[in-house]
Amino acid sequence: MSVAKKEYKRVTVKSLIEMKQNGEKISMLTSYDYSMAKIVDAANVDVILVGDSASNVIAGHETTLPITLDQMIYHASSVVRAAKRALVVVDIPFGSYQSDSKEALRSAIRIMKESGGHAVKVEGGEEIQESVKRILQAGIPVMGHLGLTPQSIYKFGTYTVRAKEEAEAKKLKEDAKMLEELGCFGIVLEKIPAKLAKEVAESVSIPIIGIGAGNGVDGQVLVVHDLLGMTHEFNPRFLRRYMNLYEEMSSAISQYVDDVKSKDFPNEDEQY
Ligand code: KIV
């Protein structure tokens, strides 16, 4: 079924709720730098996530835990300079909101003031409720993140599908309801059964954005480097690669090396 798409000059948190009400799916993609964000924004992606996955994709860490607030602000401010249409959501990194709600608010304010981002995202439910409340009270839009929350990877032990057991599924549903009631404008659900994700999406009025959570939710998010096939060693079932940029880039760069070695580059037209 096709849905009439409304044109948005600038996507806001309100537009996302409107999209859910109109049955228009929401597209969300990560970016961490100006050049990539310019392309993503021009392609009309609704939400750009400055994810703490920058820790993996950009910095080469094994987990998202090491990235700092200062580093997130640096990435976010580069993205904000490029985004003319998309809503820019910035992850608050591990260790910058869990200890108490005052610290959470300080971190969120730094992100908003120093990067110019439009909203923040935090991982977790009931256990970070006070932090979410305080950030929202300051007028900062908050997006939740439930299911596989990578900042808790050492608690989970693996990156496998979450909430397959009834008790975890029940807590996830309660957490989603709680985040909605607190005033969050959306929730990311990562790597949970599609049936559960659909049930959550149908039970709340705010948009549910899935990654590895099936098609019954209100929108999808991917890491842009995965979609483009730059991270060729990462192959989860949920990932659809639209390009094999790893191979394309490798072959272009090898060609450049050959051309320099063989003195083919630069030629007469490529010099002054
Ligand atoms: O950091 C990130 O890229 C994310 C997405 C996987 C949702 O949180």
Tab-separated table of C-alpha atoms and ligand atoms in Angstrom:
chain	number	residue	atom	x	y	z
A	1	MET	CA	0.000	0.000	0.000
A	2	SER	CA	1.525	3.338	-0.988
A	3	VAL	CA	1.253	6.270	1.405
A	4	ALA	CA	1.122	9.919	0.323
A	5	LYS	CA	4.386	11.499	1.484
A	6	LYS	CA	4.315	14.974	2.955
A	7	GLU	CA	7.273	17.213	2.069
A	8	TYR	CA	9.299	18.360	5.062
A	9	LYS	CA	11.747	21.286	4.732
A	10	ARG	CA	13.167	20.290	8.116
A	11	VAL	CA	12.236	17.100	9.900
A	12	THR	CA	11.369	17.708	13.550
A	13	VAL	CA	10.347	15.398	16.378
A	14	LYS	CA	6.769	16.448	15.603
A	15	SER	CA	7.146	15.440	11.954
A	16	LEU	CA	8.170	11.936	13.048
A	17	ILE	CA	5.042	11.493	15.133
A	18	GLU	CA	3.008	12.798	12.192
A	19	MET	CA	4.698	10.251	9.903
A	20	LYS	CA	3.701	7.453	12.267
A	21	GLN	CA	0.123	8.740	12.352
A	22	ASN	CA	0.043	8.888	8.534
A	23	GLY	CA	1.558	5.433	8.133
A	24	GLU	CA	4.685	6.836	6.448
A	25	LYS	CA	7.779	4.815	7.351
A	26	ILE	CA	10.707	6.743	8.821
A	27	SER	CA	14.237	6.359	7.417
A	28	MET	CA	17.166	6.783	9.770
A	29	LEU	CA	20.866	6.295	9.085
A	30	THR	CA	24.058	7.002	10.986
A	31	SER	CA	26.684	9.547	9.995
A	32	TYR	CA	29.745	10.716	11.866
A	33	ASP	CA	31.297	13.296	9.563
A	34	TYR	CA	30.414	16.209	7.297
A	35	SER	CA	30.974	14.613	3.868
A	36	MET	CA	28.913	11.490	4.573
A	37	ALA	CA	26.161	13.460	6.320
A	38	LYS	CA	25.866	15.757	3.275
A	39	ILE	CA	25.137	12.758	1.031
A	40	VAL	CA	22.780	11.156	3.556
A	41	ASP	CA	20.873	14.403	4.054
A	42	ALA	CA	20.593	15.105	0.324
A	43	ALA	CA	19.100	11.624	-0.141
A	44	ASN	CA	16.208	12.709	2.123
A	45	VAL	CA	16.969	10.427	5.050
A	46	ASP	CA	14.602	11.659	7.777
A	47	VAL	CA	16.840	11.186	10.810
A	48	ILE	CA	20.635	11.192	10.992
A	49	LEU	CA	21.924	9.371	14.039
A	50	VAL	CA	25.346	10.374	15.281
A	51	GLY	CA	25.673	6.958	16.861
A	52	ASP	CA	28.228	5.899	19.415
A	53	SER	CA	28.893	3.176	16.836
A	54	ALA	CA	31.486	5.752	15.738
A	55	SER	CA	33.550	4.015	18.400
A	56	ASN	CA	33.541	0.837	16.258
A	57	VAL	CA	33.252	2.171	12.728
A	58	ILE	CA	35.440	5.261	12.909
A	59	ALA	CA	37.820	4.595	15.806
A	60	GLY	CA	38.159	0.804	15.415
A	61	HIS	CA	37.270	-0.111	19.002
A	62	GLU	CA	35.656	-3.469	19.694
A	63	THR	CA	32.742	-1.909	21.590
A	64	THR	CA	30.953	1.426	21.904
A	65	LEU	CA	32.178	1.907	25.464
A	66	PRO	CA	35.420	3.870	24.914
A	67	ILE	CA	34.032	6.813	22.941
A	68	THR	CA	33.940	10.017	25.003
A	69	LEU	CA	31.477	12.883	25.253
A	70	ASP	CA	34.018	15.247	23.664
A	71	GLN	CA	34.471	12.868	20.726
A	72	MET	CA	30.691	12.533	20.245
A	73	ILE	CA	30.380	16.329	20.255
A	74	TYR	CA	33.111	16.580	17.601
A	75	HIS	CA	31.339	14.047	15.339
A	76	ALA	CA	27.921	15.608	15.943
A	77	SER	CA	29.017	19.158	15.156
A	78	SER	CA	30.479	17.976	11.814
A	79	VAL	CA	27.179	16.253	10.970
A	80	VAL	CA	25.046	19.216	12.038
A	81	ARG	CA	26.945	21.485	9.604
A	82	ALA	CA	25.867	19.173	6.757
A	83	ALA	CA	22.267	18.399	7.686
A	84	LYS	CA	19.861	20.817	6.061
A	85	ARG	CA	16.719	18.663	6.232
A	86	ALA	CA	17.251	15.731	8.581
A	87	LEU	CA	16.693	15.688	12.313
A	88	VAL	CA	20.064	15.064	13.965
A	89	VAL	CA	19.962	12.732	16.989
A	90	VAL	CA	23.133	12.288	19.037
A	91	ASP	CA	23.963	9.319	21.280
A	92	ILE	CA	24.998	10.197	24.827
A	93	PRO	CA	28.009	7.914	25.274
A	94	PHE	CA	28.553	5.292	27.959
A	95	GLY	CA	29.537	6.775	31.307
A	96	SER	CA	27.991	10.189	30.633
A	97	TYR	CA	24.465	9.608	31.944
A	98	GLN	CA	24.327	6.438	34.044
A	99	SER	CA	25.723	7.628	37.371
A	100	ASP	CA	23.080	10.243	38.161
A	101	SER	CA	20.459	12.392	36.513
A	102	LYS	CA	22.376	15.652	37.048
A	103	GLU	CA	25.334	14.265	35.124
A	104	ALA	CA	22.937	13.057	32.426
A	105	LEU	CA	21.485	16.531	32.061
A	106	ARG	CA	24.949	18.129	31.964
A	107	SER	CA	25.982	15.749	29.170
A	108	ALA	CA	22.800	16.365	27.177
A	109	ILE	CA	23.202	20.137	27.527
A	110	ARG	CA	26.823	19.961	26.347
A	111	ILE	CA	25.718	17.995	23.265
A	112	MET	CA	22.943	20.446	22.428
A	113	LYS	CA	25.037	23.592	23.064
A	114	GLU	CA	28.364	22.515	21.601
A	115	SER	CA	27.257	20.412	18.620
A	116	GLY	CA	23.936	22.003	17.657
A	117	GLY	CA	22.278	18.553	17.521
A	118	HIS	CA	18.508	18.438	17.746
A	119	ALA	CA	17.932	15.555	20.173
A	120	VAL	CA	19.771	12.924	22.223
A	121	LYS	CA	19.479	9.139	22.468
A	122	VAL	CA	20.073	7.010	25.569
A	123	GLU	CA	20.093	3.260	26.125
A	124	GLY	CA	17.949	1.571	28.745
A	125	GLY	CA	14.555	1.651	30.448
A	126	GLU	CA	13.414	1.901	34.033
A	127	GLU	CA	17.000	2.045	35.368
A	128	ILE	CA	17.665	5.411	33.641
A	129	GLN	CA	14.191	6.818	34.187
A	130	GLU	CA	15.340	9.755	36.402
A	131	SER	CA	17.938	10.815	33.839
A	132	VAL	CA	15.428	10.719	30.990
A	133	LYS	CA	12.949	12.743	33.042
A	134	ARG	CA	15.496	15.431	33.904
A	135	ILE	CA	16.738	15.809	30.330
A	136	LEU	CA	13.180	16.096	29.049
A	137	GLN	CA	12.355	18.687	31.716
A	138	ALA	CA	15.150	20.853	30.295
A	139	GLY	CA	13.351	20.862	26.949
A	140	ILE	CA	15.729	18.442	25.225
A	141	PRO	CA	14.043	15.791	23.044
A	142	VAL	CA	15.017	12.254	24.035
A	143	MET	CA	14.957	9.057	22.010
A	144	GLY	CA	15.089	5.732	23.874
A	145	HIS	CA	16.940	2.560	22.847
A	146	LEU	CA	15.837	-0.907	24.047
A	147	GLY	CA	16.549	-4.526	23.192
A	148	LEU	CA	20.188	-5.096	22.317
A	149	THR	CA	21.770	-2.038	23.911
A	150	PRO	CA	25.466	-2.207	22.940
A	151	GLN	CA	26.622	-0.115	25.913
A	152	SER	CA	25.611	-3.124	28.084
A	153	ILE	CA	27.477	-5.673	25.988
A	154	TYR	CA	29.523	-6.946	28.925
A	155	LYS	CA	26.313	-7.651	30.845
A	156	PHE	CA	24.818	-9.556	27.871
A	157	GLY	CA	28.063	-11.311	26.890
A	158	THR	CA	27.066	-11.612	23.200
A	159	TYR	CA	25.424	-9.599	20.413
A	160	THR	CA	22.645	-12.183	19.922
A	161	VAL	CA	18.912	-11.459	19.697
A	162	ARG	CA	17.408	-10.061	22.927
A	163	ALA	CA	13.999	-10.508	24.579
A	164	LYS	CA	13.321	-14.024	23.308
A	165	GLU	CA	12.367	-15.048	26.848
A	166	GLU	CA	9.026	-13.938	28.262
A	167	ALA	CA	10.469	-12.073	31.279
A	168	GLU	CA	12.786	-9.909	29.156
A	169	ALA	CA	10.037	-9.296	26.575
A	170	LYS	CA	7.662	-8.179	29.358
A	171	LYS	CA	10.242	-5.745	30.782
A	172	LEU	CA	10.930	-4.359	27.297
A	173	LYS	CA	7.209	-3.695	26.729
A	174	GLU	CA	6.946	-1.961	30.126
A	175	ASP	CA	10.068	0.104	29.446
A	176	ALA	CA	8.709	1.224	26.062
A	177	LYS	CA	5.443	2.307	27.674
A	178	MET	CA	7.365	4.136	30.401
A	179	LEU	CA	9.559	6.001	27.886
A	180	GLU	CA	6.439	7.030	25.969
A	181	GLU	CA	4.749	8.255	29.164
A	182	LEU	CA	7.818	10.233	30.207
A	183	GLY	CA	7.670	12.090	26.875
A	184	CYS	CA	10.321	10.499	24.653
A	185	PHE	CA	9.684	11.220	20.963
A	186	GLY	CA	10.744	7.790	19.705
A	187	ILE	CA	12.472	4.532	20.576
A	188	VAL	CA	15.046	2.415	18.752
A	189	LEU	CA	14.465	-1.331	19.142
A	190	GLU	CA	17.574	-3.317	18.315
A	191	LYS	CA	17.776	-7.029	17.497
A	192	ILE	CA	14.570	-8.388	19.014
A	193	PRO	CA	11.951	-10.764	17.531
A	194	ALA	CA	9.860	-9.067	14.801
A	195	LYS	CA	6.602	-10.126	16.468
A	196	LEU	CA	7.531	-8.415	19.727
A	197	ALA	CA	8.717	-5.251	17.942
A	198	LYS	CA	5.411	-5.037	16.040
A	199	GLU	CA	3.477	-5.460	19.253
A	200	VAL	CA	5.440	-2.617	20.884
A	201	ALA	CA	4.981	-0.350	17.824
A	202	GLU	CA	1.236	-0.943	17.941
A	203	SER	CA	1.020	-0.279	21.670
A	204	VAL	CA	2.612	3.198	21.735
A	205	SER	CA	1.867	6.458	19.930
A	206	ILE	CA	5.534	7.429	19.404
A	207	PRO	CA	7.616	6.096	16.479
A	208	ILE	CA	9.461	2.818	16.946
A	209	ILE	CA	12.572	2.578	14.777
A	210	GLY	CA	13.940	-0.912	14.283
A	211	ILE	CA	17.342	-2.403	13.547
A	212	GLY	CA	17.055	-6.153	13.242
A	213	ALA	CA	13.488	-5.849	14.535
A	214	GLY	CA	11.467	-6.699	11.408
A	215	ASN	CA	9.067	-4.727	9.267
A	216	GLY	CA	6.182	-4.177	11.675
A	217	VAL	CA	7.742	-1.053	13.204
A	218	ASP	CA	7.485	2.597	12.149
A	219	GLY	CA	10.915	3.012	10.606
A	220	GLN	CA	14.361	1.508	10.086
A	221	VAL	CA	17.878	2.484	11.063
A	222	LEU	CA	21.204	1.130	9.806
A	223	VAL	CA	24.834	2.065	10.205
A	224	VAL	CA	25.670	3.801	6.930
A	225	HIS	CA	29.044	2.015	6.565
A	226	ASP	CA	27.212	-1.343	6.782
A	227	LEU	CA	24.607	-0.337	4.179
A	228	LEU	CA	27.387	0.750	1.801
A	229	GLY	CA	29.371	-2.444	2.325
A	230	MET	CA	32.425	-0.748	3.788
A	231	THR	CA	32.387	-2.968	6.887
A	232	HIS	CA	32.640	-6.227	4.979
A	233	GLU	CA	33.403	-8.426	8.002
A	234	PHE	CA	30.097	-7.592	9.734
A	235	ASN	CA	27.345	-9.850	8.395
A	236	PRO	CA	24.248	-9.989	10.600
A	237	ARG	CA	21.080	-11.420	9.064
A	238	PHE	CA	19.219	-8.098	9.324
A	239	LEU	CA	21.711	-6.196	7.178
A	240	ARG	CA	20.896	-5.400	3.554
A	241	ARG	CA	23.986	-4.156	1.728
A	242	TYR	CA	23.223	-1.763	-1.108
A	243	MET	CA	26.816	-1.638	-2.369
A	244	ASN	CA	30.127	-3.368	-1.948
A	245	LEU	CA	32.092	-0.211	-1.312
A	246	TYR	CA	34.917	-2.121	0.387
A	247	GLU	CA	35.755	-3.823	-2.919
A	248	GLU	CA	35.119	-0.721	-5.030
A	249	MET	CA	37.335	1.424	-2.823
A	250	SER	CA	40.067	-1.211	-2.568
A	251	SER	CA	40.235	-1.560	-6.319
A	252	ALA	CA	40.264	2.219	-6.910
A	253	ILE	CA	43.039	2.696	-4.353
A	254	SER	CA	45.085	-0.218	-5.780
A	255	GLN	CA	44.704	1.338	-9.213
A	256	TYR	CA	46.031	4.651	-7.848
A	257	VAL	CA	49.051	2.873	-6.330
A	258	ASP	CA	49.739	1.151	-9.679
A	259	ASP	CA	49.393	4.442	-11.554
A	260	VAL	CA	51.853	6.217	-9.240
A	261	LYS	CA	54.368	3.357	-9.415
A	262	SER	CA	54.114	3.106	-13.206
A	263	LYS	CA	54.417	6.933	-13.537
A	264	ASP	CA	51.047	7.014	-15.341
A	265	PHE	CA	49.742	9.486	-12.728
A	266	PRO	CA	49.814	12.430	-13.073
A	267	ASN	CA	49.733	12.817	-16.856
A	268	GLU	CA	50.273	16.069	-18.794
A	269	ASP	CA	46.659	17.185	-18.328
A	270	GLU	CA	46.926	16.678	-14.604
A	271	GLN	CA	49.776	19.085	-14.004
A	272	TYR	CA	50.422	22.856	-14.203
B	1	KIV	O1	25.181	3.773	17.620
B	1	KIV	C1	24.429	3.369	16.720
B	1	KIV	O2	24.773	3.333	15.542
B	1	KIV	C2	23.090	2.933	17.099
B	1	KIV	C3	22.269	2.231	16.069
B	1	KIV	C4	22.760	0.857	15.862
B	1	KIV	C5	20.833	2.270	16.382
B	1	KIV	O3	22.704	3.102	18.222
